[in-house]
Amino acid sequence: MLTCLQLVKSFGGVKAVQSCSFEVKSNLITALIGPNGAGKSTVFNLISGIVKADAGKIIFQASKQVSSKQVGGEGINITNKSPEAISNLGMSRLFQKSRLFNNLTVKDNLLLAIDNEDTKFLKNLLGKNKITKEKEGSIKQILKLVEMESFENHIARDLSFGQKRLVELARAILNPHTFLMLDEPVAGVNPKLREVIANILLELKAKQETILLIEHDMHFTFSVADWVVVMQEGKVLVEGKPDEIKNNPKVLEAYLGE
Amino acid sequence: MIEAYFIHLLILVGIYAILAISLQLAVGFSGLLNLGHIAFYCIGAYTSALLALQGLPFWFCFLAAGFMAMVFGFLLSLPTNKLKGDYLALATLGFSFVVTAVALNWTGLTRGPLGLPGIPKPSFFGFSFANNFWFLILVLIIATASYLIIKRIIQSPFGKALEATRDDELATRVLGKNTLKLKSYSLAISAFFAGIAGSLYASYITFIDPSSFSLMQLIPVLCIVIIGGLASLKGTIIATVVLTLLPEPLRFIGFPSSVVGPMRQIIYSLLLLLILIYRPRGFFGKIELE
Ligand SMILES: Nc1ncnc2c1ncn2[C@@H]1O[C@H](COP(=O)(O)OP(=O)(O)OP(=O)(O)O)[C@@H](O)[C@H]1O
Ligand SMILES: [Mg+2]
């Protein structure tokens, strides 16, 4: 679904990503792990077009929805595309830092994710972009999923840190996509909800979604991931099935400890 | 006499209200700190005045003023779209200097500092608004319509997309929205309303010159937007009424006009200072900008 080839990115003297290559397979949950500052979030930013690569290539296999069956489309080089263009190819993401629209309600935050009809001025002026029952329904449903139903009309700014994360996760899921990238979705979320989120991810996978996940909580990561890519100092150290990674001496030394 | 004076004040309130709510759309709802708003007012006033002096009907001059300002708003947004906060403020400020300089120096068109006298009062299919009472009615109708249209815009999903862009442009883009387009539209719409306010002003005063559109004229409008509260239309209207009428009683206590003018500015600056210290959201503001 997604192929990163020899990505390079430096910030001034800091080599955040150095010749990083890996592949994300369709309909699987791939975890990207590694120590703080390994370059994981930078890789996310490169993929979603927020940060431009110094070198390397990112190929995205945008899959089209054809009568409920996923059909693989052409591989598209998204290396120099804008964030909105990449998003509209079917990519959605959650940021590591909270990026809610703080002065809007939870409901408005979610409505914004559903489609881009809201950028059409005349259609909106003429009142032809209605908030349909269907949209309301999907918002209620997703809020129920993350146990935030009673906060629909709260202003995002007033939510607690964990609640913000949950709404952001909901927003990322609601944004139309076939490929979902989550940067530390359970950081700051209580243990019970971590399990809820793990189940949500497994359900999304069951619905043929592809997920790329960054997470420091190893219990969570190994309980959902099908494939694990370990990064260190901007490079891929090793990759493999969760069981192999758990016992890999290089990974134990570099990251997992013990 | 006092009645005529009061009608005059209310007409100014109406024109200022259009100017202030349209600036609120850009500043409060879209996060575009546009200090060039007065330039759109100027463009509207000159467009309307020049066309009216050619004998064209008021409704045409009025709409042309709006469209001309809108085109300039859109054009200004193209190079400034990627600028943020302070830089956008500086660039738009520069734009307003350029517009005044053109008004001053393109004497063939604008007569420069001599200004344009004898601008006809509006009439609409034979009905004349030359009488100030009827002019007030006209201004109130247009101000109300402007208010309702802007309110409709900000309450629609389009308005929410503008607010999202204001709160976090990058997150808005990552949801797949073209924020450059959103910001261009916002600036163009905002300019349209400033343009029609300019048309009303020109045809009311019947004389314009570049000094009517200097930066000093923007300060009270910006004060209204901030004191009323960012992203609050109601606050903007209330602040327009209060701040326009507030300095007026000074005249009745016997202060001459030469004192009331500067006093107005002192009152505004003091109020602005107090608001920024004690109530940074303004009186009715709902939002906090990071
Ligand atoms: N915009 C930026 N400007 C300057 N340096 C940056 C920027 N973004 C990332 N870096 C640097 O790049 C390196 C990698 O950062 P990155 O955020 O990708 O790490 P990470 O693997 O996500 O770490 P963590 O697990 O702590 O989130 C760090 O040294 C960081 O300081
Ligand atoms: Mg990170």
Coordinates of C-alpha atoms and ligand atoms in Angstrom, one line a residue:
Chain A
M1 CA 0.0 0.0 0.0
L2 CA 2.8 2.4 0.9
T3 CA 6.5 2.2 0.1
C4 CA 9.1 4.5 1.5
L5 CA 12.4 4.5 -0.4
Q6 CA 15.6 5.9 1.0
L7 CA 14.0 8.9 2.7
V8 CA 16.3 11.6 3.9
K9 CA 15.5 14.6 6.0
S10 CA 17.7 16.9 8.0
F11 CA 16.7 19.9 10.1
G12 CA 19.7 22.1 10.1
G13 CA 22.4 19.9 11.5
V14 CA 20.0 17.3 12.9
K15 CA 19.7 14.2 10.6
A16 CA 16.2 13.2 11.6
V17 CA 15.7 10.6 8.9
Q18 CA 18.6 9.0 7.0
S19 CA 18.1 6.6 4.2
C20 CA 14.9 5.1 5.6
S21 CA 13.1 2.4 3.6
F22 CA 10.2 0.2 4.5
E23 CA 6.9 -1.0 3.2
V24 CA 3.4 -1.0 4.6
K25 CA 1.3 -3.9 3.4
S26 CA -2.5 -3.6 2.8
N27 CA -5.0 -4.7 5.4
L28 CA -2.4 -5.0 8.1
I29 CA -1.5 -3.0 11.2
T30 CA 2.2 -2.0 10.9
A31 CA 3.9 -0.5 14.0
L32 CA 6.7 1.9 13.8
I33 CA 8.7 1.9 17.0
G34 CA 12.0 3.2 18.3
P35 CA 13.6 5.4 20.9
N36 CA 12.6 9.1 21.3
G37 CA 14.0 11.2 18.5
A38 CA 14.5 8.1 16.2
G39 CA 12.6 10.0 13.5
K40 CA 9.3 8.3 13.6
S41 CA 7.1 11.4 13.6
T42 CA 9.3 12.9 10.9
V43 CA 8.6 9.9 8.7
F44 CA 4.8 10.5 9.3
N45 CA 5.3 14.1 8.4
L46 CA 7.1 13.2 5.2
I47 CA 4.4 10.7 4.2
S48 CA 1.6 13.2 4.8
G49 CA 3.3 15.9 2.9
I50 CA 3.8 18.3 5.8
V51 CA 7.6 18.1 5.5
K52 CA 9.4 17.8 2.2
A53 CA 12.0 15.1 1.9
D54 CA 15.6 16.1 1.1
A55 CA 15.9 12.9 -0.9
G56 CA 14.0 9.6 -1.4
K57 CA 10.6 8.6 -2.7
I58 CA 7.2 7.7 -1.3
I59 CA 4.8 5.6 -3.4
F60 CA 1.2 5.3 -2.3
Q61 CA -1.1 2.6 -3.7
A62 CA -4.3 4.5 -3.4
S63 CA -7.0 1.9 -3.3
K64 CA -10.4 2.7 -4.8
Q65 CA -13.6 1.6 -3.3
V66 CA -15.4 -0.4 -5.9
S67 CA -18.7 -1.9 -4.8
S68 CA -17.5 -2.6 -1.3
K69 CA -14.5 -4.5 -2.7
Q70 CA -11.0 -3.0 -2.5
V71 CA -9.3 -2.8 -5.8
G72 CA -5.7 -1.9 -5.9
G73 CA -5.1 1.2 -8.0
E74 CA -1.9 2.6 -9.6
G75 CA 1.0 3.4 -7.4
I76 CA 1.3 7.2 -7.1
N77 CA 4.5 9.1 -6.3
I78 CA 3.3 11.4 -3.5
T79 CA 6.8 12.7 -2.5
N80 CA 6.1 16.3 -3.6
K81 CA 2.4 16.5 -3.2
S82 CA 0.6 18.9 -0.9
P83 CA -0.9 17.6 2.4
E84 CA -4.5 18.2 1.1
A85 CA -3.8 16.3 -2.1
I86 CA -2.3 13.4 -0.2
S87 CA -5.2 13.4 2.2
N88 CA -7.7 13.3 -0.6
L89 CA -6.0 10.2 -2.1
G90 CA -7.3 8.4 1.0
M91 CA -4.9 9.1 3.8
S92 CA -5.8 10.2 7.2
R93 CA -3.6 10.8 10.3
L94 CA -3.5 11.5 14.0
F95 CA -0.7 13.9 15.2
Q96 CA 1.5 13.3 18.2
K97 CA 0.7 16.7 19.6
S98 CA -3.0 17.8 19.9
R99 CA -4.2 19.6 16.8
L100 CA -7.9 20.0 17.4
F101 CA -9.8 23.1 16.3
N102 CA -9.8 24.5 19.8
N103 CA -12.5 27.1 19.5
L104 CA -15.0 24.8 17.8
T105 CA -17.2 22.2 19.4
V106 CA -16.4 18.5 19.3
K107 CA -19.3 18.1 16.8
D108 CA -17.9 20.7 14.5
N109 CA -14.4 19.2 14.7
L110 CA -15.9 15.9 13.5
L111 CA -18.2 17.4 10.9
L112 CA -15.1 19.0 9.3
A113 CA -13.6 15.6 8.7
I114 CA -16.5 14.0 6.9
D115 CA -16.2 15.7 3.5
N116 CA -14.8 18.8 1.8
E117 CA -18.1 20.3 0.6
D118 CA -17.6 23.0 3.2
T119 CA -14.9 24.6 1.0
K120 CA -17.5 25.4 -1.7
F121 CA -18.6 28.9 -1.0
L122 CA -21.7 29.2 -3.2
K123 CA -23.1 25.9 -2.2
N124 CA -22.9 26.8 1.4
L125 CA -24.2 30.4 0.9
L126 CA -27.3 28.9 -0.9
G127 CA -27.8 26.5 2.0
K128 CA -27.3 23.5 -0.1
N129 CA -24.7 21.9 2.1
K130 CA -26.9 20.6 4.9
I131 CA -25.8 18.7 8.0
T132 CA -27.7 15.6 7.2
K133 CA -29.2 13.0 9.6
E134 CA -26.6 10.6 8.2
K135 CA -23.7 12.9 9.1
E136 CA -25.2 13.4 12.6
G137 CA -25.6 9.7 12.9
S138 CA -22.0 8.9 12.0
I139 CA -20.8 11.5 14.5
K140 CA -22.9 10.0 17.3
Q141 CA -21.6 6.6 16.4
I142 CA -18.0 7.4 16.4
L143 CA -18.3 9.4 19.7
K144 CA -20.0 6.4 21.2
L145 CA -17.1 4.3 20.1
V146 CA -14.6 6.4 22.0
E147 CA -17.0 6.9 24.9
M148 CA -17.4 10.7 24.4
E149 CA -21.1 10.9 23.5
S150 CA -21.9 13.4 26.2
F151 CA -19.3 15.8 25.0
E152 CA -20.6 16.5 21.5
N153 CA -21.4 20.1 22.2
H154 CA -18.4 20.9 24.3
I155 CA -15.7 23.3 23.1
A156 CA -12.6 21.4 22.2
R157 CA -10.4 23.8 24.2
D158 CA -12.2 22.8 27.5
L159 CA -11.5 19.0 27.1
S160 CA -8.9 17.2 29.2
F161 CA -5.8 16.0 27.4
G162 CA -7.0 12.4 27.1
Q163 CA -10.4 13.5 25.9
K164 CA -8.8 15.6 23.2
R165 CA -6.8 12.6 22.0
L166 CA -10.0 10.6 21.8
V167 CA -11.8 13.2 19.7
E168 CA -8.8 13.5 17.5
L169 CA -8.7 9.8 17.0
A170 CA -12.4 10.0 16.1
R171 CA -11.7 12.8 13.7
A172 CA -8.9 10.8 12.0
I173 CA -11.1 7.8 11.6
L174 CA -14.0 9.8 10.3
N175 CA -11.8 11.5 7.6
P176 CA -12.4 9.4 4.5
H177 CA -9.4 7.1 4.0
T178 CA -8.1 3.7 3.2
F179 CA -4.8 4.3 5.0
L180 CA -4.7 5.5 8.6
M181 CA -1.6 6.8 10.3
L182 CA -1.7 7.1 14.1
D183 CA 1.1 8.9 16.0
E184 CA 0.9 7.6 19.6
P185 CA -2.9 7.2 19.8
V186 CA -2.9 5.9 23.4
A187 CA -0.4 8.2 25.0
G188 CA -2.2 9.8 28.0
V189 CA -5.2 7.6 27.6
N190 CA -6.4 5.4 30.6
P191 CA -5.8 1.6 30.5
K192 CA -9.4 0.7 30.0
L193 CA -9.7 3.0 27.0
R194 CA -6.5 1.7 25.6
E195 CA -8.2 -1.6 25.3
V196 CA -11.2 0.0 23.7
I197 CA -8.8 1.7 21.2
A198 CA -7.0 -1.6 20.5
N199 CA -10.4 -3.1 19.6
I200 CA -11.3 -0.2 17.4
L201 CA -8.1 -0.7 15.5
L202 CA -8.7 -4.4 15.1
E203 CA -12.2 -3.7 13.9
L204 CA -10.9 -1.2 11.3
K205 CA -8.5 -3.8 10.1
A206 CA -11.3 -6.3 9.8
K207 CA -12.9 -3.7 7.5
Q208 CA -9.9 -3.9 5.2
E209 CA -8.2 -0.8 6.4
T210 CA -4.5 -0.4 6.5
I211 CA -2.9 1.2 9.6
L212 CA 0.5 2.5 10.4
L213 CA 1.0 3.1 14.1
I214 CA 3.6 4.8 16.2
E215 CA 3.4 3.8 19.9
H216 CA 5.7 3.5 22.9
D217 CA 3.3 1.3 24.8
M218 CA 4.7 -2.1 23.9
H219 CA 1.9 -4.1 25.4
F220 CA -0.6 -2.2 23.2
T221 CA 1.7 -2.3 20.2
F222 CA 2.3 -6.1 20.3
S223 CA -1.3 -6.8 21.0
V224 CA -2.5 -5.2 17.7
A225 CA 0.5 -5.1 15.3
D226 CA 1.0 -7.7 12.5
W227 CA 4.4 -6.3 11.5
V228 CA 6.9 -4.1 13.4
V229 CA 9.4 -1.7 12.0
V230 CA 12.1 -0.6 14.5
M231 CA 13.8 2.7 13.8
Q232 CA 16.9 4.1 15.4
E233 CA 18.7 7.3 14.6
G234 CA 16.7 7.9 11.4
K235 CA 17.2 4.4 10.0
V236 CA 15.3 1.1 10.0
L237 CA 17.2 -1.0 12.5
V238 CA 15.2 -4.2 11.9
E239 CA 11.7 -5.3 10.9
G240 CA 9.7 -8.4 11.4
K241 CA 6.7 -10.1 13.1
P242 CA 6.0 -9.0 16.7
D243 CA 7.3 -12.2 18.2
E244 CA 10.6 -11.9 16.4
I245 CA 11.0 -8.3 17.3
K246 CA 10.3 -9.0 21.0
N247 CA 13.2 -11.3 21.2
N248 CA 15.6 -9.7 18.8
P249 CA 18.8 -8.9 20.8
K250 CA 19.5 -5.7 18.7
V251 CA 16.1 -4.3 19.5
L252 CA 16.4 -5.3 23.2
E253 CA 19.6 -3.4 23.4
A254 CA 18.5 -0.4 21.5
Y255 CA 15.0 0.1 22.7
L256 CA 13.2 -2.4 24.7
G257 CA 15.8 -2.8 27.4
E258 CA 16.1 -5.7 29.9
Chain B
M1 CA -31.7 70.2 14.4
I2 CA -30.8 67.6 17.0
E3 CA -32.9 65.1 15.0
A4 CA -30.9 65.8 11.8
Y5 CA -27.7 65.3 13.8
F6 CA -28.9 62.1 15.3
I7 CA -29.8 60.8 11.8
H8 CA -26.4 61.7 10.6
L9 CA -24.8 59.7 13.4
L10 CA -27.0 56.7 12.8
I11 CA -26.0 56.7 9.1
L12 CA -22.4 56.6 10.1
V13 CA -23.1 53.8 12.6
G14 CA -24.7 51.8 9.7
I15 CA -21.7 52.3 7.4
Y16 CA -19.3 51.5 10.2
A17 CA -21.2 48.4 11.1
I18 CA -20.8 47.0 7.5
L19 CA -17.1 47.8 7.6
A20 CA -16.7 46.3 11.0
I21 CA -18.6 43.0 10.5
S22 CA -16.8 42.4 7.2
L23 CA -13.4 43.0 9.0
Q24 CA -14.6 40.6 11.7
L25 CA -15.1 37.9 9.0
A26 CA -11.5 38.2 8.0
V27 CA -9.9 38.8 11.4
G28 CA -12.1 37.0 13.9
F29 CA -13.5 34.2 11.9
S30 CA -10.6 33.5 9.4
G31 CA -7.6 34.6 11.5
L32 CA -6.5 36.9 8.8
L33 CA -5.1 40.1 10.4
N34 CA -6.0 42.3 7.5
L35 CA -4.8 45.9 8.0
G36 CA -5.7 46.7 4.4
H37 CA -9.4 46.7 5.0
I38 CA -9.6 50.5 4.7
A39 CA -8.1 50.2 1.2
F40 CA -11.1 48.1 0.0
Y41 CA -13.4 50.8 1.5
C42 CA -11.4 53.3 -0.5
I43 CA -11.5 51.3 -3.7
G44 CA -15.3 50.9 -3.3
A45 CA -15.8 54.6 -2.6
Y46 CA -13.8 55.7 -5.6
T47 CA -15.3 53.1 -7.9
S48 CA -18.8 54.1 -6.9
A49 CA -18.1 57.9 -7.0
L50 CA -16.4 57.8 -10.5
L51 CA -19.2 55.8 -12.0
A52 CA -21.9 57.9 -10.4
L53 CA -20.2 61.0 -11.7
Q54 CA -20.5 59.5 -15.2
G55 CA -24.2 59.4 -14.6
L56 CA -24.6 55.7 -14.0
P57 CA -27.5 54.6 -11.7
F58 CA -26.8 54.1 -8.0
W59 CA -27.5 50.3 -7.9
F60 CA -24.9 49.8 -10.6
C61 CA -22.3 52.0 -8.9
F62 CA -23.0 50.2 -5.6
L63 CA -22.6 46.7 -6.9
A64 CA -19.6 47.7 -9.0
A65 CA -18.0 49.1 -5.9
G66 CA -18.4 45.7 -4.1
F67 CA -17.1 43.7 -7.1
M68 CA -14.1 46.0 -7.7
A69 CA -13.1 45.7 -4.0
M70 CA -13.7 41.9 -4.1
V71 CA -11.4 41.5 -7.1
F72 CA -8.7 43.5 -5.3
G73 CA -9.3 41.4 -2.2
F74 CA -8.9 38.2 -4.2
L75 CA -5.8 39.6 -5.9
L76 CA -4.2 40.7 -2.6
S77 CA -4.9 37.2 -1.2
L78 CA -2.8 35.5 -3.9
P79 CA 0.7 36.8 -2.9
T80 CA -0.2 37.1 0.9
N81 CA -1.9 33.7 1.3
K82 CA 1.1 32.0 2.7
L83 CA 2.0 34.7 5.2
K84 CA 1.0 34.2 8.8
G85 CA -0.1 36.7 11.5
D86 CA 2.2 39.6 11.8
Y87 CA 3.6 39.2 8.3
L88 CA 0.2 39.2 6.8
A89 CA -0.6 42.4 8.8
L90 CA 2.5 44.1 7.4
A91 CA 1.8 43.1 3.8
T92 CA -1.9 44.2 4.0
L93 CA -0.8 47.4 5.6
G94 CA 1.6 48.0 2.7
F95 CA -1.3 47.4 0.3
S96 CA -3.4 50.1 2.0
F97 CA -0.4 52.6 1.6
V98 CA -0.2 51.7 -2.0
V99 CA -3.9 52.3 -2.6
T100 CA -3.9 55.7 -0.9
A101 CA -0.7 56.6 -2.8
V102 CA -2.5 55.7 -6.1
A103 CA -5.6 57.8 -5.0
L104 CA -3.3 60.7 -4.3
N105 CA -1.1 60.5 -7.4
W106 CA -3.3 59.2 -10.2
T107 CA -4.7 62.7 -10.6
G108 CA -6.0 62.1 -14.1
L109 CA -8.6 59.7 -12.6
T110 CA -9.0 60.7 -8.9
R111 CA -8.0 64.4 -9.0
G112 CA -5.5 63.5 -6.3
P113 CA -5.7 65.6 -3.1
L114 CA -8.4 67.8 -4.6
G115 CA -10.8 64.9 -4.2
L116 CA -14.1 64.2 -6.0
P117 CA -16.8 66.7 -5.2
G118 CA -20.5 66.6 -6.3
I119 CA -21.1 62.8 -6.1
P120 CA -24.8 62.3 -6.7
K121 CA -27.0 61.1 -3.9
P122 CA -28.5 57.7 -4.6
S123 CA -31.8 57.3 -6.3
F124 CA -33.5 54.0 -7.0
F125 CA -35.7 53.8 -10.1
G126 CA -36.9 57.4 -9.6
F127 CA -37.0 57.3 -5.8
S128 CA -34.5 59.7 -4.4
F129 CA -32.6 59.0 -1.2
A130 CA -31.3 62.6 -1.1
N131 CA -33.2 63.2 2.1
N132 CA -31.1 62.0 5.0
F133 CA -34.0 60.2 6.7
W134 CA -34.5 58.0 3.6
F135 CA -30.8 57.6 3.2
L136 CA -30.7 56.2 6.8
I137 CA -33.4 53.7 5.9
L138 CA -31.3 52.7 2.9
V139 CA -28.2 52.3 5.0
L140 CA -30.1 50.3 7.6
I141 CA -31.6 47.9 5.0
I142 CA -28.1 47.3 3.4
A143 CA -26.4 47.0 6.8
T144 CA -29.1 44.4 8.0
A145 CA -28.8 42.5 4.7
S146 CA -25.0 42.5 5.1
Y147 CA -25.3 41.3 8.7
L148 CA -27.7 38.5 7.7
I149 CA -25.5 37.3 4.8
I150 CA -22.3 37.3 6.8
K151 CA -24.1 35.5 9.6
R152 CA -25.3 32.9 7.2
I153 CA -21.8 32.4 5.9
I154 CA -20.2 32.0 9.3
Q155 CA -22.9 29.6 10.5
S156 CA -22.6 27.4 7.4
P157 CA -20.1 24.6 7.2
F158 CA -18.0 27.0 5.0
G159 CA -17.7 29.3 8.0
K160 CA -16.6 26.4 10.2
A161 CA -14.0 25.6 7.6
L162 CA -12.8 29.2 7.9
E163 CA -12.6 28.9 11.7
A164 CA -10.8 25.6 11.4
T165 CA -8.2 27.3 9.2
R166 CA -7.9 30.0 11.8
D167 CA -7.4 27.5 14.6
D168 CA -5.0 25.1 12.9
E169 CA -4.3 25.6 9.2
L170 CA -2.1 22.5 8.9
A171 CA -4.7 20.2 10.5
T172 CA -7.3 21.6 8.2
R173 CA -5.1 20.8 5.2
V174 CA -4.5 17.3 6.4
L175 CA -8.2 16.8 6.4
G176 CA -8.0 17.5 2.7
K177 CA -9.1 21.1 2.5
N178 CA -7.6 23.7 0.3
T179 CA -7.0 26.4 2.9
L180 CA -5.5 28.8 0.4
K181 CA -8.8 28.9 -1.4
L182 CA -10.7 29.3 1.8
K183 CA -8.5 32.3 2.8
S184 CA -8.8 33.9 -0.6
Y185 CA -12.6 33.6 -0.5
S186 CA -12.7 35.0 3.0
L187 CA -10.6 38.0 2.0
A188 CA -12.6 38.6 -1.2
I189 CA -16.0 38.4 0.6
S190 CA -14.7 40.7 3.3
A191 CA -13.5 43.2 0.7
F192 CA -16.8 43.1 -1.1
F193 CA -18.7 44.4 2.0
A194 CA -16.0 47.0 2.6
G195 CA -16.5 48.1 -1.0
I196 CA -20.2 48.6 -0.7
A197 CA -19.7 50.5 2.6
G198 CA -17.4 52.7 0.6
S199 CA -20.1 53.3 -2.0
L200 CA -22.6 54.3 0.7
Y201 CA -20.1 56.6 2.3
A202 CA -19.2 58.3 -1.0
S203 CA -22.8 58.9 -2.0
Y204 CA -23.7 60.1 1.5
I205 CA -20.9 62.6 2.0
T206 CA -20.9 63.5 -1.7
F207 CA -17.2 64.3 -1.5
I208 CA -14.2 62.0 -1.1
D209 CA -10.5 62.6 -1.1
P210 CA -7.6 60.2 -0.2
S211 CA -7.5 61.5 3.4
S212 CA -10.9 59.9 4.1
F213 CA -9.1 56.5 3.7
S214 CA -5.9 56.9 5.7
L215 CA -4.7 54.3 8.2
M216 CA -6.1 56.6 10.9
Q217 CA -9.6 55.7 9.6
L218 CA -8.9 52.0 10.1
I219 CA -8.0 52.3 13.8
P220 CA -11.6 52.8 15.1
V221 CA -12.9 49.9 13.0
L222 CA -10.2 47.6 14.3
C223 CA -10.9 48.8 17.8
I224 CA -14.6 47.9 17.3
V225 CA -13.6 44.4 16.1
I226 CA -11.4 43.8 19.1
I227 CA -13.4 45.5 21.8
G228 CA -16.6 43.8 20.6
G229 CA -14.8 40.5 20.7
L230 CA -13.2 38.3 18.1
A231 CA -15.6 36.0 16.2
S232 CA -18.7 37.6 17.6
L233 CA -21.0 39.4 15.2
K234 CA -23.3 40.6 17.9
G235 CA -20.4 42.0 19.8
T236 CA -19.2 43.8 16.7
I237 CA -22.6 45.5 16.2
I238 CA -23.0 46.5 19.8
A239 CA -19.4 47.9 19.8
T240 CA -20.1 49.8 16.6
V241 CA -23.1 51.6 18.1
V242 CA -21.5 52.3 21.5
L243 CA -18.1 53.4 20.2
T244 CA -19.5 55.6 17.5
L245 CA -21.9 57.3 19.8
L246 CA -19.7 57.4 22.9
P247 CA -17.6 60.5 22.1
E248 CA -20.5 62.5 20.9
P249 CA -21.9 63.8 24.3
L250 CA -18.5 65.6 24.5
R251 CA -19.9 68.1 22.0
F252 CA -22.8 68.8 24.2
I253 CA -20.7 69.6 27.2
G254 CA -19.3 72.4 25.0
F255 CA -16.2 70.8 23.6
P256 CA -15.4 72.1 20.1
S257 CA -15.1 69.7 17.2
S258 CA -11.3 70.3 17.1
V259 CA -11.2 68.6 20.6
V260 CA -13.8 65.9 20.0
G261 CA -11.8 64.4 17.1
P262 CA -8.6 63.8 19.1
M263 CA -10.6 62.9 22.2
R264 CA -12.3 60.1 20.2
Q265 CA -8.9 58.6 19.4
I266 CA -7.8 58.9 23.0
I267 CA -11.0 57.2 24.2
Y268 CA -10.6 54.4 21.7
S269 CA -7.0 53.8 22.5
L270 CA -7.7 53.8 26.3
L271 CA -10.6 51.4 25.8
L272 CA -8.5 49.1 23.7
L273 CA -5.7 49.1 26.2
L274 CA -8.1 48.3 29.1
I275 CA -9.8 45.6 27.1
L276 CA -6.5 44.0 26.2
I277 CA -5.4 44.0 29.8
Y278 CA -8.6 43.0 31.6
R279 CA -10.7 41.2 29.0
P280 CA -8.6 40.0 26.2
R281 CA -11.5 38.2 24.5
G282 CA -13.4 41.5 24.2
F283 CA -16.9 41.9 25.5
F284 CA -18.6 39.2 23.5
G285 CA -15.6 37.3 22.1
K286 CA -15.7 33.6 22.1
I287 CA -12.3 32.6 20.9
E288 CA -8.8 32.6 22.1
L289 CA -6.0 32.8 19.5
E290 CA -2.9 30.9 20.2
Ligands
LIG1 N1 10.5 20.7 12.6 C1 11.6 20.3 13.2 N2 12.6 21.2 13.3 C2 13.8 20.8 13.8 N3 14.1 19.6 14.3 C3 13.1 18.7 14.2 C4 11.8 19.0 13.6 N4 11.1 17.8 13.7 C5 11.9 16.9 14.2 N5 13.1 17.4 14.5 C6 14.2 16.6 15.1 O1 14.3 15.4 14.4 C7 14.6 14.3 15.3 C8 13.5 13.2 15.1 O2 12.3 13.7 15.7 P1 11.0 12.9 15.6 O3 9.9 13.8 16.1 O4 10.8 12.4 14.2 O5 11.2 11.7 16.6 P2 10.3 10.6 17.1 O6 10.9 9.3 16.7 O7 8.9 10.8 16.7 O8 10.4 10.8 18.7 P3 9.3 10.6 19.8 O9 9.2 9.2 20.1 O10 9.9 11.3 21.0 O11 8.1 11.2 19.4 C9 14.7 14.9 16.7 O12 16.0 15.1 17.0 C10 13.9 16.2 16.5 O13 14.4 17.2 17.4
MG2 MG 7.2 11.4 17.6

